[in-house]
mmCIF file of C-alpha atoms in Angstrom:
data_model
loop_
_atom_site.group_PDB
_atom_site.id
_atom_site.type_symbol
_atom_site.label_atom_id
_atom_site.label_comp_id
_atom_site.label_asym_id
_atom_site.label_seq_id
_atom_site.Cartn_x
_atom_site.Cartn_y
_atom_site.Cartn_z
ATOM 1 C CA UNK A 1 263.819 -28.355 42.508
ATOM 2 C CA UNK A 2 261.655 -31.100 41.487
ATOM 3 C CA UNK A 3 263.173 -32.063 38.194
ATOM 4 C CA UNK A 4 260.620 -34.454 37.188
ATOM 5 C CA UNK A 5 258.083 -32.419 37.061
ATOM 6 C CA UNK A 6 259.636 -29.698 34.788
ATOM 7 C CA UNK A 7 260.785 -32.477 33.372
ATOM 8 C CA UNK A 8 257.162 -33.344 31.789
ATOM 9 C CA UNK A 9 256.378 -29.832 31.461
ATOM 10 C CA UNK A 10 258.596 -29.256 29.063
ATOM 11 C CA UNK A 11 258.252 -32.724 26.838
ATOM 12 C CA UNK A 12 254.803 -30.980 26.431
ATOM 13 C CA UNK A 13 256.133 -29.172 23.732
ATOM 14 C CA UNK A 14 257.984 -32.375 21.550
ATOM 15 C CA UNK A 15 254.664 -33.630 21.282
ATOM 16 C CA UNK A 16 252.597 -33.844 17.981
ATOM 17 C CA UNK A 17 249.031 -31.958 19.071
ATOM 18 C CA UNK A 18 246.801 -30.074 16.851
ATOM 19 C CA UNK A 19 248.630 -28.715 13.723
ATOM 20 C CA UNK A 20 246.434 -26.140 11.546
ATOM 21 C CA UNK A 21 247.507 -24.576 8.193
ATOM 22 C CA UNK A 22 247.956 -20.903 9.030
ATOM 23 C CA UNK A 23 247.458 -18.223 6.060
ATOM 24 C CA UNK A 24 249.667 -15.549 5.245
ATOM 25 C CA UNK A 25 248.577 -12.864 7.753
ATOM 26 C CA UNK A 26 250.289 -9.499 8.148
ATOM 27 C CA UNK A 27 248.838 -8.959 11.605
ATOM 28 C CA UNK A 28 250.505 -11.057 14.268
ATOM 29 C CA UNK A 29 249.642 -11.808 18.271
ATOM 30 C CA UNK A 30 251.037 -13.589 21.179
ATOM 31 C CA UNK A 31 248.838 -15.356 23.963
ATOM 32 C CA UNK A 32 249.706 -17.190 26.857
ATOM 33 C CA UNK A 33 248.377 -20.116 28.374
ATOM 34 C CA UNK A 34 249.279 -20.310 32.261
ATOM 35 C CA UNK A 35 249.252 -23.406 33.707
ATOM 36 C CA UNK A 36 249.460 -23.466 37.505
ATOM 37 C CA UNK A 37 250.823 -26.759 39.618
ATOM 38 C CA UNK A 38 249.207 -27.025 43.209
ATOM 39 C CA UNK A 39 252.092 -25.722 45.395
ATOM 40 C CA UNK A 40 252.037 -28.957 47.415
ATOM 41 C CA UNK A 41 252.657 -31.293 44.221
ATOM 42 C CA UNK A 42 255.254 -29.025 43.391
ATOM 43 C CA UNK A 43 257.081 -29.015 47.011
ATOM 44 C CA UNK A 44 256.689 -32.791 47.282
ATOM 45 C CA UNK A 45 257.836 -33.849 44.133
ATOM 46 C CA UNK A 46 254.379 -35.204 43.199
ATOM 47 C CA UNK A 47 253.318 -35.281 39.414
ATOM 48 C CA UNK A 48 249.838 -35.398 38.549
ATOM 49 C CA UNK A 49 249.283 -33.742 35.580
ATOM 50 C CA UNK A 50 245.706 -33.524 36.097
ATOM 51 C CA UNK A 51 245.759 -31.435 39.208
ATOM 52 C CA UNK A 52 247.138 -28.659 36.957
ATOM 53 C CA UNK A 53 245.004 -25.752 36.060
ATOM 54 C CA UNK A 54 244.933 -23.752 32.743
ATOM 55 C CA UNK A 55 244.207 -19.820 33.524
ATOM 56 C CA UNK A 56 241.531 -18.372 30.561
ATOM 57 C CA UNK A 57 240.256 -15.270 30.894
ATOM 58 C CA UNK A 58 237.065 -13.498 29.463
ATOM 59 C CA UNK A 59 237.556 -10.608 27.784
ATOM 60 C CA UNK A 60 235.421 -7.193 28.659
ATOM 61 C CA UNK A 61 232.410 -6.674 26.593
ATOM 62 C CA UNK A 62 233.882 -3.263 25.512
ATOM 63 C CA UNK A 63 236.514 -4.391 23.439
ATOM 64 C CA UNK A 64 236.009 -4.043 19.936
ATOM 65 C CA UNK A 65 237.062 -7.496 18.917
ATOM 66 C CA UNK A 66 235.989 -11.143 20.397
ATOM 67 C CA UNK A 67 234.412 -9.189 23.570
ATOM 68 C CA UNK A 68 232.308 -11.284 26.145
ATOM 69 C CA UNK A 69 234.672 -14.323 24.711
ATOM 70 C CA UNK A 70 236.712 -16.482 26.291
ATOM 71 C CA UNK A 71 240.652 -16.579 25.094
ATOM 72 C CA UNK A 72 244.046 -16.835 27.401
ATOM 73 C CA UNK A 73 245.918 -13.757 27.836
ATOM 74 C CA UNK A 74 247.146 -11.983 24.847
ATOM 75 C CA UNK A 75 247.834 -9.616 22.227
ATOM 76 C CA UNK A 76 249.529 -7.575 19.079
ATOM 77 C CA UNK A 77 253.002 -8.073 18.939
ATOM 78 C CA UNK A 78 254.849 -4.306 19.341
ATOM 79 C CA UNK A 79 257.505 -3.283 16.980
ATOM 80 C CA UNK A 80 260.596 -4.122 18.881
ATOM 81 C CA UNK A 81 259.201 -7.487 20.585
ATOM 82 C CA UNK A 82 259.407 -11.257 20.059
ATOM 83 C CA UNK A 83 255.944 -12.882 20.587
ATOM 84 C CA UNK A 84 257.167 -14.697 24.131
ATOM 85 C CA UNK A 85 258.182 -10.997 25.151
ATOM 86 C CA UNK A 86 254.671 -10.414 23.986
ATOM 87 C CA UNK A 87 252.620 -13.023 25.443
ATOM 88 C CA UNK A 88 254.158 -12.252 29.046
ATOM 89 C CA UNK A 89 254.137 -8.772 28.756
ATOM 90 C CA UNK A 90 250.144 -8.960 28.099
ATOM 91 C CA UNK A 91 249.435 -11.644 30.930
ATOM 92 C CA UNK A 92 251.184 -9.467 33.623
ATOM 93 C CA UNK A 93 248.863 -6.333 31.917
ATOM 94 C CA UNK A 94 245.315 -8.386 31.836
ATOM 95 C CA UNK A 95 246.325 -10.221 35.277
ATOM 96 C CA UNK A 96 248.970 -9.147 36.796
ATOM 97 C CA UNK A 97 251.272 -12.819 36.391
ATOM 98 C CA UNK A 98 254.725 -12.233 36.905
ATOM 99 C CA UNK A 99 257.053 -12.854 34.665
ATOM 100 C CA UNK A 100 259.309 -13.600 37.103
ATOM 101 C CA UNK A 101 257.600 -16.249 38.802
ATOM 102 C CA UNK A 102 257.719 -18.643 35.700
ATOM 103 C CA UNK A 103 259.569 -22.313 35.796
ATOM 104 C CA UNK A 104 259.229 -23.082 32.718
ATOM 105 C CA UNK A 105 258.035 -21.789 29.188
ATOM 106 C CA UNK A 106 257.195 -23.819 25.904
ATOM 107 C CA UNK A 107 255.504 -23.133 22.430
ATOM 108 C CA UNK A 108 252.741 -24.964 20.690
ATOM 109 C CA UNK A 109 251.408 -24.927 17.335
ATOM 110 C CA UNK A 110 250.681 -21.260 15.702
ATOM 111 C CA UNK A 111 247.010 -20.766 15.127
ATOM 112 C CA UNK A 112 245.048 -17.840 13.670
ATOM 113 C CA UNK A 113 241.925 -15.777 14.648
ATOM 114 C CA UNK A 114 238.814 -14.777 12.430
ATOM 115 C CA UNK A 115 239.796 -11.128 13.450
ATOM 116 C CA UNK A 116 242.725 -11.885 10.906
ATOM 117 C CA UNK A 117 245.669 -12.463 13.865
ATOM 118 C CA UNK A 118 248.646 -14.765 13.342
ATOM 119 C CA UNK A 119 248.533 -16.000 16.863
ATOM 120 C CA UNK A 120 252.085 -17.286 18.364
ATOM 121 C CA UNK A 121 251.020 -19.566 21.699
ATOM 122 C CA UNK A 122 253.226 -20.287 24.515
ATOM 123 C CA UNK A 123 252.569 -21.931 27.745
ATOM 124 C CA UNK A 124 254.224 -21.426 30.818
ATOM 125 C CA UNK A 125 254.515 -23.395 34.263
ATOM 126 C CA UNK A 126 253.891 -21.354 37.456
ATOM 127 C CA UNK A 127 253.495 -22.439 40.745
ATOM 128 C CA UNK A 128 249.779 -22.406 42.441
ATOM 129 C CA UNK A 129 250.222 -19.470 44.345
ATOM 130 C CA UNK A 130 250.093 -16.086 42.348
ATOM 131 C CA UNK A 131 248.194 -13.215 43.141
ATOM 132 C CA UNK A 132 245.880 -12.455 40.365
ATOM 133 C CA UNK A 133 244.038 -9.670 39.139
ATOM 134 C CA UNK A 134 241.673 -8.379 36.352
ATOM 135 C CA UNK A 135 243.125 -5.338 34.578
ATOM 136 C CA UNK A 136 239.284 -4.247 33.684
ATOM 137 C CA UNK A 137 239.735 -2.827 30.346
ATOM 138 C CA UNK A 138 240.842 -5.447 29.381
ATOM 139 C CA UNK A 139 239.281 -8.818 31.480
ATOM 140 C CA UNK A 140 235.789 -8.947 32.991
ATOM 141 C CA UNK A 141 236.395 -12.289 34.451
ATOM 142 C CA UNK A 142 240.111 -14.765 35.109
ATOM 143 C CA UNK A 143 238.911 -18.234 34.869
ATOM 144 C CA UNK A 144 240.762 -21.293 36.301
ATOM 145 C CA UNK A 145 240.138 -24.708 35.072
ATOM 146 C CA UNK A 146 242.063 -27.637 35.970
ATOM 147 C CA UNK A 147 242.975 -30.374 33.025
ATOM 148 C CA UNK A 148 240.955 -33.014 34.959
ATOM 149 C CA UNK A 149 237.863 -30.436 34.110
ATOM 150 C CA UNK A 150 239.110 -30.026 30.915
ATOM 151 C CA UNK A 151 239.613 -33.189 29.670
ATOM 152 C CA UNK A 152 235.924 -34.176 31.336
ATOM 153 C CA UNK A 153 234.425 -31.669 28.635
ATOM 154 C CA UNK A 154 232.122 -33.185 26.135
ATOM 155 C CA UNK A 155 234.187 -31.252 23.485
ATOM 156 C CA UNK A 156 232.661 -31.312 19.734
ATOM 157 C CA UNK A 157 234.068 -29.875 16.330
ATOM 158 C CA UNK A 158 232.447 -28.360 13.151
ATOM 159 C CA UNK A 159 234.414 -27.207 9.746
ATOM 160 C CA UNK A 160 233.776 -23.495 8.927
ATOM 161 C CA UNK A 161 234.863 -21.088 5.915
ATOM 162 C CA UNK A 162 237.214 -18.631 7.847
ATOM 163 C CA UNK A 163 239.009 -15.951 4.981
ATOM 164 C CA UNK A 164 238.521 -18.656 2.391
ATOM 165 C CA UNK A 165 240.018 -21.368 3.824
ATOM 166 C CA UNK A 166 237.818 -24.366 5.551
ATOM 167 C CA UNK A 167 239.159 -25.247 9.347
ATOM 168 C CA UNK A 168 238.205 -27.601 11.564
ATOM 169 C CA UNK A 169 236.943 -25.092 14.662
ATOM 170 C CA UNK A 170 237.059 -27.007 18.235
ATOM 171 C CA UNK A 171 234.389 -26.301 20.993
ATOM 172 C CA UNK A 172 234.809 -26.568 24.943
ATOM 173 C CA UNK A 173 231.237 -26.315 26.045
ATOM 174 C CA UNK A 174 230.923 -25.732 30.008
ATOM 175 C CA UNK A 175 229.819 -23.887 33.101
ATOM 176 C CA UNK A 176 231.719 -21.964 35.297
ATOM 177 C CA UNK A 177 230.252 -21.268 39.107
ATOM 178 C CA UNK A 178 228.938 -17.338 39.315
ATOM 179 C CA UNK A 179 229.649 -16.953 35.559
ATOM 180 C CA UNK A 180 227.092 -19.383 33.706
ATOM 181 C CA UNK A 181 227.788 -21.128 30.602
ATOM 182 C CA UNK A 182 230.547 -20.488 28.366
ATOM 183 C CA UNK A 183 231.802 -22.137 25.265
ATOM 184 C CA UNK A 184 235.938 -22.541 24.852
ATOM 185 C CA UNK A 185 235.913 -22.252 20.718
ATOM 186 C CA UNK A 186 237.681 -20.635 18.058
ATOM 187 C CA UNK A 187 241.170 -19.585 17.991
ATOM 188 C CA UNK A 188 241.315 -20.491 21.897
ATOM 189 C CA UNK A 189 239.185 -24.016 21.510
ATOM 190 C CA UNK A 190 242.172 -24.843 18.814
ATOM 191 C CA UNK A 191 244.876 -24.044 20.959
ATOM 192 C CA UNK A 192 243.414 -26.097 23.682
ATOM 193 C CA UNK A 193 242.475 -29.120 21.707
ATOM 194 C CA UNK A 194 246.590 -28.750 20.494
ATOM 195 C CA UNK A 195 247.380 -28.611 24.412
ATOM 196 C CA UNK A 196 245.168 -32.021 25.262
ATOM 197 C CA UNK A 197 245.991 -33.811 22.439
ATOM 198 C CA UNK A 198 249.874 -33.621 23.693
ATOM 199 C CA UNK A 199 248.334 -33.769 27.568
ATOM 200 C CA UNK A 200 246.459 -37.286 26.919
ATOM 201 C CA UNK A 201 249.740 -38.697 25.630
ATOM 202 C CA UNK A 202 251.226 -38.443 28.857
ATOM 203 C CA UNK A 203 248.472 -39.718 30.858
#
C-alpha cells in the first residue's frame, strides 16, 4: 500500500486551517468531504496532491433547508450515533460511497450553519474509482472538483451577523460544465477554506 501517500493524507488533519468560534447549538450534524486520488497515482505510488478531487454535492430544491445549495454530504446526527458514523452513513444515502471503500478518515475544524447546525466535518480518502449515485430526494446534482480547480478559484470573504455573532463567511465562486454557475459559501465555503489553508501548506 502506498504509505506515503496516506501518509500526507492524514498529516492533513495536524494542520492549523480555518478555526471559527462555534456557539452553543443544541442541534448537531455530520458532513463528509470525499476526496478521491486518481487510481493510477494511487497504484504507482505517485503523490500529487493536486490531482485529488473533493466530491460536493447540490442539494434538491425540495428540501426545506439550504435547497438548490451546494454543501458535501451530510446530516443530523441520530440518537445512538457518533458524527463519523453520521457523516458516512449520509454519504452512502445521498451517493451511494461505501463505507467500506475508505483508506483513510480525518477531522477538521467544527463549523456551524445559519439553519442553527453544529456541524462535525470529516474527510475521507477513497480511491478514484467509486460508483456514484444521486439519491434524488436528497441530491439534484454530485459535483467533482479537483484541488488544482479549487485552489485556481478567485475565492473572496465578507463578515456577516449570523445568530448574533459576526463571522467571517468564505465564497468559492465558479462554473461547473452542464450546471452553470455556482457559488461554494457558507457553512461549506468555511469548511473548504479550513481544508486549503492546511492543503497549501503541503504544496
Amino acid at each position: 500500500m502506498p504509505n506515503n501517500i496516506l501518509k500526507i493524507f492524514k498529516k492533513i488533519e495536524h494542520i492549523n486551517g480555518l478555526y471559527e468560534d462555534v456557539p452553543d447549538l443544541e442541534r448537531r450534524s455530520a458532513i463528509l468531504i470525499p476526496v478521491l486520488c486518481p487510481k493510477i497515482d494511487f497504484e504507482n505510488k505517485i503523490l500529487n496532491i493536486l490531482n485529488w478531487k473533493l466530491i460536493f454535492t447540490i442539494r434538491s430544491g425540495h428540501l426545506k433547508e439550504h435547497a438548490g445549495e451546494v454543501s458535501f454530504p451530510g446530516g443530523r446526527i441520530d440518537h445512538g450515533e457518533s458524527p463519523q458514523q453520521t457523516a458516512l452513513r449520509e454519504a452512502n444515502e445521498e451517493i451511494a460511497l461505501e463505507p467500506t471503500k475508505i483508506l483513510s478518515t480525518i477531522k477538521l475544524n467544527d463549523s456551524f450553519a445559519r439553519s442553527g447546525y453544529h456541524i462535525v466535518p470529516f474527510c475521507s480518502l477513497f480511491i478514484d474509482d467509486q460508483n456514484l449515485r444521486c439519491n434524488e430526494d436528497e441530491v439534484s446534482f454530485i459535483v467533482p472538483i479537483s484541488i488544482q480547480n479549487l485552489l485556481n478559484i478567485n475565492s473572496w470573504s465578507e463578515e456577516r451577523t449570523i445568530m448574533q455573532l459576526k463571522r467571517r463567511v468564505w465564497h468559492f465562486p465558479m462554473n461547473i460544465d452542464n450546471i452553470g454557475d455556482i457559488d461554494i459559501w457558507g457553512a461549506t465555503g468555511n469548511i473548504l477554506k479550513d481544508f486549503l489553508i492546511r492543503i497549501e501548506s503541503l504544496l
